[in-house]
mmCIF file of C-alpha atoms in Angstrom:
data_model
loop_
_atom_site.group_PDB
_atom_site.id
_atom_site.type_symbol
_atom_site.label_atom_id
_atom_site.label_comp_id
_atom_site.label_asym_id
_atom_site.label_seq_id
_atom_site.Cartn_x
_atom_site.Cartn_y
_atom_site.Cartn_z
ATOM 1 C CA SER V 740 17.921 -40.683 17.347
ATOM 2 C CA PRO V 741 14.371 -40.206 16.016
ATOM 3 C CA MET V 742 12.598 -43.072 14.205
ATOM 4 C CA ILE V 743 12.084 -40.887 11.135
ATOM 5 C CA HIS V 744 14.367 -38.056 10.088
ATOM 6 C CA PRO V 745 12.891 -34.674 11.119
ATOM 7 C CA THR V 746 12.776 -33.469 7.500
ATOM 8 C CA THR V 747 10.461 -36.352 6.590
ATOM 9 C CA THR V 748 8.425 -35.796 9.736
ATOM 10 C CA LEU V 749 7.925 -32.130 8.865
ATOM 11 C CA CYS V 750 6.676 -33.023 5.374
ATOM 12 C CA ILE V 751 4.170 -35.465 6.888
ATOM 13 C CA LEU V 752 3.002 -32.939 9.488
ATOM 14 C CA VAL V 753 2.610 -30.179 6.895
ATOM 15 C CA MET V 754 0.717 -32.503 4.555
ATOM 16 C CA ILE V 755 -1.769 -33.479 7.285
ATOM 17 C CA ASP V 756 -2.066 -29.871 8.467
ATOM 18 C CA MET V 757 -2.784 -28.526 4.991
ATOM 19 C CA LEU V 758 -5.146 -31.428 4.303
ATOM 20 C CA SER V 759 -7.140 -30.432 7.384
ATOM 21 C CA VAL V 760 -7.252 -26.813 6.250
ATOM 22 C CA SER V 761 -8.164 -27.629 2.650
ATOM 23 C CA ILE V 762 -11.053 -29.857 3.743
ATOM 24 C CA VAL V 763 -12.805 -26.903 5.402
ATOM 25 C CA VAL V 764 -11.696 -23.649 3.750
ATOM 26 C CA PRO V 765 -13.560 -24.076 0.417
ATOM 27 C CA LEU V 766 -16.763 -24.547 2.439
ATOM 28 C CA LEU V 767 -16.272 -21.553 4.733
ATOM 29 C CA HIS V 768 -18.796 -19.376 2.907
ATOM 30 C CA GLN V 769 -21.471 -21.990 3.489
ATOM 31 C CA TYR V 770 -20.579 -22.181 7.183
ATOM 32 C CA TYR V 771 -20.760 -18.388 7.335
ATOM 33 C CA LYS V 772 -24.291 -18.482 5.947
ATOM 34 C CA THR V 773 -25.483 -21.151 8.370
ATOM 35 C CA SER V 774 -23.997 -19.099 11.239
ATOM 36 C CA GLY V 775 -25.982 -16.008 10.290
ATOM 37 C CA VAL V 776 -23.393 -14.186 8.175
ATOM 38 C CA HIS V 777 -25.244 -13.094 5.033
ATOM 39 C CA SER V 778 -23.944 -9.705 3.913
ATOM 40 C CA ALA V 779 -20.705 -9.109 2.009
ATOM 41 C CA GLN V 780 -19.695 -6.566 4.644
ATOM 42 C CA GLN V 781 -19.877 -9.194 7.406
ATOM 43 C CA ARG V 782 -17.898 -11.723 5.356
ATOM 44 C CA GLU V 783 -15.143 -9.249 4.584
ATOM 45 C CA LEU V 784 -15.050 -8.210 8.237
ATOM 46 C CA LEU V 785 -14.413 -11.850 9.175
ATOM 47 C CA SER V 786 -11.658 -12.056 6.566
ATOM 48 C CA SER V 787 -10.084 -8.896 7.951
ATOM 49 C CA LEU V 788 -10.313 -10.256 11.502
ATOM 50 C CA PHE V 789 -8.545 -13.430 10.406
ATOM 51 C CA SER V 790 -5.764 -11.528 8.606
ATOM 52 C CA SER V 791 -5.305 -9.108 11.511
ATOM 53 C CA SER V 792 -5.176 -12.015 13.956
ATOM 54 C CA GLN V 793 -2.442 -13.629 11.869
ATOM 55 C CA ILE V 794 -0.311 -10.497 12.123
ATOM 56 C CA VAL V 795 -0.905 -10.101 15.872
ATOM 57 C CA GLY V 796 -0.388 -13.815 16.500
ATOM 58 C CA GLY V 797 2.852 -13.839 14.544
ATOM 59 C CA LEU V 798 4.209 -10.901 16.554
ATOM 60 C CA ILE V 799 3.192 -12.377 19.921
ATOM 61 C CA ILE V 800 4.459 -15.888 19.185
ATOM 62 C CA GLY V 801 7.665 -14.452 17.723
ATOM 63 C CA ALA V 802 8.255 -12.404 20.869
ATOM 64 C CA LEU V 803 7.606 -15.416 23.126
ATOM 65 C CA SER V 804 10.005 -17.450 21.036
ATOM 66 C CA ASP V 805 12.680 -14.736 21.262
ATOM 67 C CA VAL V 806 12.650 -14.775 25.071
ATOM 68 C CA GLY V 807 12.702 -18.577 25.196
ATOM 69 C CA ILE V 808 9.168 -19.156 26.505
ATOM 70 C CA LEU V 809 8.101 -21.054 23.376
ATOM 71 C CA SER V 810 10.298 -23.390 21.368
ATOM 72 C CA ARG V 811 9.506 -23.935 17.719
ATOM 73 C CA ARG V 812 8.367 -27.480 18.505
ATOM 74 C CA ASN V 813 5.889 -26.116 21.066
ATOM 75 C CA ILE V 814 4.681 -23.516 18.577
ATOM 76 C CA LEU V 815 3.729 -26.391 16.277
ATOM 77 C CA PHE V 816 1.703 -27.954 19.090
ATOM 78 C CA LEU V 817 0.016 -24.605 19.702
ATOM 79 C CA SER V 818 -0.800 -24.324 16.006
ATOM 80 C CA PHE V 819 -2.269 -27.843 15.750
ATOM 81 C CA LEU V 820 -4.256 -27.780 18.998
ATOM 82 C CA GLY V 821 -5.527 -24.227 18.496
ATOM 83 C CA SER V 822 -6.657 -25.117 14.980
ATOM 84 C CA ALA V 823 -8.462 -28.206 16.297
ATOM 85 C CA VAL V 824 -10.407 -26.051 18.762
ATOM 86 C CA SER V 825 -11.091 -23.419 16.106
ATOM 87 C CA TYR V 826 -12.593 -25.887 13.638
ATOM 88 C CA ALA V 827 -14.598 -27.544 16.402
ATOM 89 C CA LEU V 828 -16.169 -24.142 17.112
ATOM 90 C CA ILE V 829 -17.522 -24.076 13.559
ATOM 91 C CA VAL V 830 -19.455 -27.239 14.419
ATOM 92 C CA VAL V 831 -20.961 -25.464 17.435
ATOM 93 C CA GLY V 832 -22.408 -22.855 15.079
ATOM 94 C CA GLY V 833 -23.628 -19.336 15.699
ATOM 95 C CA LEU V 834 -22.139 -15.961 14.898
ATOM 96 C CA ARG V 835 -20.041 -15.709 18.078
ATOM 97 C CA SER V 836 -18.546 -19.148 17.549
ATOM 98 C CA ILE V 837 -17.592 -18.449 13.940
ATOM 99 C CA VAL V 838 -16.010 -15.104 14.856
ATOM 100 C CA PHE V 839 -14.024 -16.604 17.725
ATOM 101 C CA SER V 840 -13.036 -19.519 15.488
ATOM 102 C CA ARG V 841 -11.516 -17.270 12.815
ATOM 103 C CA VAL V 842 -9.738 -15.073 15.368
ATOM 104 C CA LEU V 843 -8.324 -18.090 17.212
ATOM 105 C CA VAL V 844 -7.007 -19.860 14.123
ATOM 106 C CA GLY V 845 -5.485 -16.598 12.920
ATOM 107 C CA LEU V 846 -3.641 -16.127 16.206
ATOM 108 C CA VAL V 847 -2.148 -19.625 16.430
ATOM 109 C CA LYS V 848 -1.799 -20.835 12.803
ATOM 110 C CA GLN V 849 1.942 -20.613 12.206
ATOM 111 C CA THR V 850 2.571 -24.097 10.803
ATOM 112 C CA MET V 851 4.324 -23.196 7.556
ATOM 113 C CA THR V 852 6.466 -20.475 9.134
ATOM 114 C CA VAL V 853 7.659 -22.726 11.959
ATOM 115 C CA SER V 854 8.082 -25.783 9.733
ATOM 116 C CA THR V 855 10.235 -23.826 7.312
ATOM 117 C CA GLY V 856 12.318 -22.503 10.206
ATOM 118 C CA LEU V 857 12.791 -25.994 11.635
ATOM 119 C CA LEU V 858 13.672 -27.354 8.215
ATOM 120 C CA THR V 859 16.516 -24.865 7.846
ATOM 121 C CA SER V 860 17.906 -26.146 11.155
ATOM 122 C CA TYR V 861 17.709 -29.799 10.125
ATOM 123 C CA THR V 862 19.313 -29.361 6.696
ATOM 124 C CA ALA V 863 22.593 -28.171 5.238
ATOM 125 C CA ASP V 864 22.943 -25.314 2.776
ATOM 126 C CA HIS V 865 23.669 -27.549 -0.219
ATOM 127 C CA ASP V 866 20.486 -29.653 0.047
ATOM 128 C CA ARG V 867 18.083 -27.230 1.706
ATOM 129 C CA GLY V 868 16.376 -26.320 -1.563
ATOM 130 C CA ILE V 869 15.466 -29.959 -2.186
ATOM 131 C CA TYR V 870 13.778 -30.324 1.195
ATOM 132 C CA LEU V 871 11.973 -27.004 0.840
ATOM 133 C CA GLY V 872 10.665 -28.249 -2.498
ATOM 134 C CA ARG V 873 9.375 -31.403 -0.801
ATOM 135 C CA LEU V 874 7.657 -29.293 1.834
ATOM 136 C CA GLN V 875 5.937 -27.282 -0.891
ATOM 137 C CA ALA V 876 4.981 -30.481 -2.718
ATOM 138 C CA SER V 877 3.325 -31.758 0.479
ATOM 139 C CA THR V 878 1.182 -28.625 0.544
ATOM 140 C CA THR V 879 0.253 -28.969 -3.126
ATOM 141 C CA VAL V 880 -0.842 -32.602 -2.752
ATOM 142 C CA SER V 881 -3.010 -31.694 0.237
ATOM 143 C CA TRP V 882 -4.753 -28.897 -1.654
ATOM 144 C CA ILE V 883 -5.484 -31.252 -4.545
ATOM 145 C CA VAL V 884 -6.999 -33.970 -2.343
ATOM 146 C CA GLY V 885 -8.487 -31.960 0.549
ATOM 147 C CA PRO V 886 -11.219 -29.892 -1.124
ATOM 148 C CA THR V 887 -12.695 -32.946 -2.841
ATOM 149 C CA LEU V 888 -12.580 -34.929 0.394
ATOM 150 C CA GLY V 889 -14.346 -32.070 2.186
ATOM 151 C CA ALA V 890 -17.019 -31.906 -0.511
ATOM 152 C CA LEU V 891 -17.661 -35.654 -0.288
ATOM 153 C CA LEU V 892 -17.938 -35.491 3.500
ATOM 154 C CA TYR V 893 -20.277 -32.485 3.327
ATOM 155 C CA LYS V 894 -22.554 -34.153 0.803
ATOM 156 C CA HIS V 895 -22.611 -37.787 1.951
ATOM 157 C CA VAL V 896 -21.872 -37.656 5.706
ATOM 158 C CA GLY V 897 -23.163 -34.300 6.928
ATOM 159 C CA PRO V 898 -22.504 -30.535 6.783
ATOM 160 C CA SER V 899 -20.468 -30.558 10.003
ATOM 161 C CA SER V 900 -18.399 -33.649 9.140
ATOM 162 C CA PRO V 901 -15.560 -31.778 7.324
ATOM 163 C CA CYS V 902 -14.905 -29.683 10.439
ATOM 164 C CA VAL V 903 -15.050 -32.751 12.700
ATOM 165 C CA VAL V 904 -12.606 -34.655 10.497
ATOM 166 C CA ALA V 905 -10.288 -31.639 10.269
ATOM 167 C CA SER V 906 -10.275 -31.213 14.068
ATOM 168 C CA CYS V 907 -9.466 -34.910 14.531
ATOM 169 C CA LEU V 908 -6.640 -34.659 11.989
ATOM 170 C CA PHE V 909 -5.168 -31.691 13.881
ATOM 171 C CA LEU V 910 -5.269 -33.709 17.116
ATOM 172 C CA PHE V 911 -3.661 -36.674 15.353
ATOM 173 C CA ASN V 912 -0.994 -34.331 13.998
ATOM 174 C CA SER V 913 -0.225 -33.168 17.545
ATOM 175 C CA MET V 914 0.271 -36.753 18.688
ATOM 176 C CA LEU V 915 2.398 -37.515 15.638
ATOM 177 C CA ALA V 916 4.605 -34.499 16.307
ATOM 178 C CA ALA V 917 4.992 -35.528 19.951
ATOM 179 C CA VAL V 918 6.213 -38.975 18.909
ATOM 180 C CA LEU V 919 8.304 -38.211 15.824
ATOM 181 C CA LEU V 920 9.800 -34.750 16.299
ATOM 182 C CA PRO V 921 12.894 -34.455 18.551
ATOM 183 C CA ARG V 922 11.866 -33.577 22.105
ATOM 184 C CA ASP V 923 14.204 -30.618 22.278
ATOM 185 C CA ASP V 924 15.788 -28.103 19.927
ATOM 186 C CA SER V 925 19.209 -29.749 20.088
ATOM 187 C CA LEU V 926 19.457 -29.946 16.319
ATOM 188 C CA ASP V 927 19.217 -26.180 15.968
ATOM 189 C CA LYS V 928 21.114 -25.089 19.079
ATOM 190 C CA SER V 929 24.143 -24.399 16.934
ATOM 191 C CA THR V 930 22.055 -22.064 14.811
ATOM 192 C CA ASN V 931 20.823 -20.202 17.893
ATOM 193 C CA THR V 932 24.306 -19.860 19.386
ATOM 194 C CA LYS V 933 25.759 -18.560 16.173
ATOM 195 C CA LYS V 934 22.995 -16.006 15.818
ATOM 196 C CA PRO V 935 22.170 -14.422 19.169
ATOM 197 C CA SER V 936 18.720 -12.951 19.421
ATOM 198 C CA SER V 937 18.563 -9.200 19.072
ATOM 199 C CA ARG V 938 15.213 -7.542 18.654
ATOM 200 C CA MET V 939 16.723 -4.325 17.354
ATOM 201 C CA GLY V 940 18.832 -6.391 14.969
ATOM 202 C CA LYS V 941 15.717 -8.098 13.666
ATOM 203 C CA TYR V 942 13.939 -4.801 13.159
ATOM 204 C CA SER V 943 17.021 -3.447 11.378
ATOM 205 C CA SER V 944 17.153 -6.541 9.186
ATOM 206 C CA PHE V 945 13.472 -6.175 8.313
ATOM 207 C CA LEU V 946 13.943 -2.523 7.382
ATOM 208 C CA GLU V 947 17.019 -3.349 5.326
ATOM 209 C CA ASN V 948 15.148 -6.083 3.443
ATOM 210 C CA LEU V 949 12.215 -3.730 2.857
ATOM 211 C CA LYS V 950 14.576 -1.062 1.579
ATOM 212 C CA ALA V 951 16.288 -3.595 -0.692
ATOM 213 C CA CYS V 952 12.942 -4.330 -2.363
ATOM 214 C CA PHE V 953 12.945 -0.786 -3.714
ATOM 215 C CA ALA V 954 16.681 -0.520 -4.352
ATOM 216 C CA SER V 955 16.159 -0.512 -8.117
ATOM 217 C CA LYS V 956 13.288 0.455 -10.376
ATOM 218 C CA LYS V 957 13.038 -3.027 -11.894
ATOM 219 C CA LEU V 958 12.861 -4.786 -8.529
ATOM 220 C CA ALA V 959 10.448 -2.176 -7.168
ATOM 221 C CA SER V 960 8.170 -2.658 -10.186
ATOM 222 C CA VAL V 961 8.117 -6.421 -9.577
ATOM 223 C CA VAL V 962 7.288 -5.985 -5.869
ATOM 224 C CA VAL V 963 4.546 -3.439 -6.564
ATOM 225 C CA SER V 964 3.105 -5.621 -9.332
ATOM 226 C CA LEU V 965 2.920 -8.612 -7.010
ATOM 227 C CA LEU V 966 1.236 -6.539 -4.307
ATOM 228 C CA VAL V 967 -1.326 -5.131 -6.746
ATOM 229 C CA PHE V 968 -1.922 -8.584 -8.230
ATOM 230 C CA GLY V 969 -2.497 -10.102 -4.796
ATOM 231 C CA TRP V 970 -4.851 -7.319 -3.765
ATOM 232 C CA VAL V 971 -6.894 -7.427 -6.985
ATOM 233 C CA THR V 972 -7.102 -11.220 -6.908
ATOM 234 C CA ARG V 973 -8.227 -11.305 -3.301
ATOM 235 C CA THR V 974 -10.827 -8.572 -3.641
ATOM 236 C CA THR V 975 -12.338 -9.499 -7.014
ATOM 237 C CA SER V 976 -12.029 -13.280 -7.321
ATOM 238 C CA TYR V 977 -15.398 -14.934 -7.863
ATOM 239 C CA ALA V 978 -14.191 -17.846 -5.732
ATOM 240 C CA ASN V 979 -14.215 -15.466 -2.749
ATOM 241 C CA MET V 980 -17.776 -14.341 -3.410
ATOM 242 C CA ALA V 981 -20.424 -16.219 -1.484
ATOM 243 C CA SER V 982 -22.920 -18.169 -3.618
ATOM 244 C CA PHE V 983 -21.452 -16.961 -6.934
ATOM 245 C CA TYR V 984 -20.879 -20.440 -8.358
ATOM 246 C CA GLU V 985 -24.054 -21.770 -6.760
ATOM 247 C CA GLU V 986 -26.251 -19.058 -8.276
ATOM 248 C CA LYS V 987 -24.510 -18.864 -11.653
ATOM 249 C CA TYR V 988 -24.169 -22.571 -12.396
ATOM 250 C CA GLY V 989 -26.962 -23.986 -10.235
ATOM 251 C CA ILE V 990 -24.619 -26.242 -8.299
ATOM 252 C CA GLU V 991 -24.718 -27.296 -4.648
ATOM 253 C CA PRO V 992 -22.383 -25.571 -2.131
ATOM 254 C CA HIS V 993 -20.099 -28.595 -1.699
ATOM 255 C CA PHE V 994 -19.172 -28.418 -5.403
ATOM 256 C CA ARG V 995 -16.804 -25.602 -4.438
ATOM 257 C CA GLY V 996 -14.541 -28.327 -3.062
ATOM 258 C CA TYR V 997 -14.469 -30.171 -6.385
ATOM 259 C CA ILE V 998 -13.742 -26.928 -8.237
ATOM 260 C CA LYS V 999 -10.897 -26.071 -5.868
ATOM 261 C CA SER V 1000 -9.270 -29.513 -6.246
ATOM 262 C CA TYR V 1001 -9.598 -29.295 -10.020
ATOM 263 C CA GLN V 1002 -7.993 -25.844 -10.102
ATOM 264 C CA GLN V 1003 -5.145 -26.950 -7.837
ATOM 265 C CA CYS V 1004 -4.544 -30.022 -9.983
ATOM 266 C CA LEU V 1005 -4.426 -27.906 -13.140
ATOM 267 C CA GLY V 1006 -1.935 -25.540 -11.527
ATOM 268 C CA PHE V 1007 0.277 -28.431 -10.425
ATOM 269 C CA VAL V 1008 0.296 -30.055 -13.880
ATOM 270 C CA ILE V 1009 1.051 -26.801 -15.701
ATOM 271 C CA GLN V 1010 3.771 -25.740 -13.239
ATOM 272 C CA THR V 1011 5.402 -29.181 -13.410
ATOM 273 C CA PHE V 1012 5.213 -30.074 -17.094
ATOM 274 C CA PHE V 1013 4.430 -26.988 -19.173
ATOM 275 C CA LEU V 1014 5.991 -23.970 -17.449
ATOM 276 C CA ARG V 1015 9.324 -24.133 -19.286
ATOM 277 C CA TYR V 1016 7.565 -24.455 -22.649
ATOM 278 C CA LEU V 1017 5.215 -21.571 -21.894
ATOM 279 C CA LEU V 1018 8.110 -19.311 -20.871
ATOM 280 C CA SER V 1019 10.002 -20.209 -24.042
ATOM 281 C CA ALA V 1020 6.959 -19.697 -26.279
ATOM 282 C CA SER V 1021 6.287 -16.287 -24.685
ATOM 283 C CA GLY V 1022 9.831 -15.073 -25.300
ATOM 284 C CA GLY V 1023 11.116 -14.876 -21.743
ATOM 285 C CA GLU V 1024 9.864 -14.178 -18.238
ATOM 286 C CA LYS V 1025 9.016 -10.499 -18.773
ATOM 287 C CA ARG V 1026 6.894 -11.137 -21.848
ATOM 288 C CA ALA V 1027 5.362 -14.192 -20.174
ATOM 289 C CA ALA V 1028 4.221 -11.995 -17.274
ATOM 290 C CA CYS V 1029 2.605 -9.518 -19.680
ATOM 291 C CA VAL V 1030 0.945 -12.266 -21.719
ATOM 292 C CA GLY V 1031 -0.228 -13.943 -18.507
ATOM 293 C CA ALA V 1032 -1.817 -10.717 -17.274
ATOM 294 C CA VAL V 1033 -3.705 -10.248 -20.550
ATOM 295 C CA VAL V 1034 -4.834 -13.886 -20.649
ATOM 296 C CA MET V 1035 -6.026 -13.738 -17.040
ATOM 297 C CA ALA V 1036 -7.986 -10.552 -17.711
ATOM 298 C CA LEU V 1037 -9.691 -12.136 -20.731
ATOM 299 C CA ALA V 1038 -10.361 -15.386 -18.865
ATOM 300 C CA THR V 1039 -11.872 -13.497 -15.933
ATOM 301 C CA LEU V 1040 -14.093 -11.512 -18.297
ATOM 302 C CA CYS V 1041 -15.113 -14.737 -20.013
ATOM 303 C CA GLU V 1042 -15.989 -16.255 -16.627
ATOM 304 C CA VAL V 1043 -18.799 -13.728 -16.239
ATOM 305 C CA TYR V 1044 -20.674 -15.094 -19.254
ATOM 306 C CA ALA V 1045 -19.344 -18.669 -19.518
ATOM 307 C CA SER V 1046 -21.386 -21.793 -18.969
ATOM 308 C CA PHE V 1047 -20.071 -24.337 -16.481
ATOM 309 C CA ASN V 1048 -18.539 -26.481 -19.244
ATOM 310 C CA ILE V 1049 -16.665 -23.518 -20.731
ATOM 311 C CA PHE V 1050 -15.619 -22.473 -17.224
ATOM 312 C CA ALA V 1051 -14.195 -25.927 -16.484
ATOM 313 C CA LEU V 1052 -12.639 -26.669 -19.892
ATOM 314 C CA CYS V 1053 -11.401 -23.204 -20.916
ATOM 315 C CA VAL V 1054 -11.446 -20.605 -18.143
ATOM 316 C CA CYS V 1055 -9.815 -22.695 -15.387
ATOM 317 C CA PRO V 1056 -6.909 -23.929 -17.594
ATOM 318 C CA LEU V 1057 -6.268 -20.406 -18.909
ATOM 319 C CA ILE V 1058 -6.178 -18.949 -15.386
ATOM 320 C CA ALA V 1059 -3.896 -21.774 -14.183
ATOM 321 C CA ALA V 1060 -1.512 -21.153 -17.081
ATOM 322 C CA SER V 1061 -1.508 -17.371 -16.655
ATOM 323 C CA VAL V 1062 -0.821 -17.464 -12.907
#
C-alpha cells in the first residue's frame, strides 16, 4: 500500500504543479519582450499557438491512452517533465526558444485533466465531491502564493530565477509522483473493465453532451453567455495586455505577480465567505448574474481612468465580487 493515500498525493502534486505555473505565467509578457516579441500580433500568435497545442496535445495523448501506450500515471510524468523543459527554454531566451517553449508546454500540459481522472478512480461516488473540492483548493492556494513568489524572485534574485525555480519544482514533482503514486493503474482497473474503450462511443458521447447543452433555451443561453464572457474577458482584459499596468501606474514588471496574488486572494475570500450573502442580496442567481455583469462593466470602465490606489481598493474587489 502507498505511504500516502493517492487522493492526498494528487492534491500535493497539483499544488506544486500550479505553484510552478503561477510563478512564471504573470511574468510571461516580460519574457516575451526580452525574447524579441514586441507587437500585439506576435503576442496573440503565441497565445494561439499555445491554445492550439493544448487541443492537439489532448487529442494525441488521449489516443495514446486509449490504445494503452500511455497510462494516466505516465501522462503525469510527461506533463511534469515536458513543463520543466519548456520553462527551461525560457531561460535560454530568443524568439525560437520562446515559441518552442509555448508549443511544448501546450502539447504536454494535461495535469488537471489527468489528476481529475485519477481522482475519480481513487474515490467513491459519495465522497468524490469532497476530494474534488480539495483538488480545487490546492490550485487556489498555489495561485495566491505563486505570483508573489515569482515577483520576489524576479526582483531580488534575477529575471530568469522564476523559470529556474519552476523547472526545478516540476522535476521535484516528477520524483514525488514516482515515489508516492501507485506504480500501476490497479486502483482503476475496475473502472476500465466496466467501461471498455470505444472511440466511436466517445465521439457519440461528446456529440450527445454538446447537443444536451442546447436542449433548452435557458441552458443554451447560459452556455452561450459563458462562451461570450470567456471570449470577451480573454481578448479585452488589461491583464493580458503587455505593459499596460507598467505604463499606466509606473510600476515595475514584477509587480504583475503581486497584483495577480492579490486578485486571487480577493476571489478566494469572496467565494468562501461572501458568495451566499451576495446571491441573497441580489435576489437569486439570475439577478446576481445580471448585476455582476453590470458591475464588471462599470469596474472595467473605471479601470481605464483609476489611479493605482482606486484600482487596488475599489476596482479589484468589484471585479472579484462580480465574477
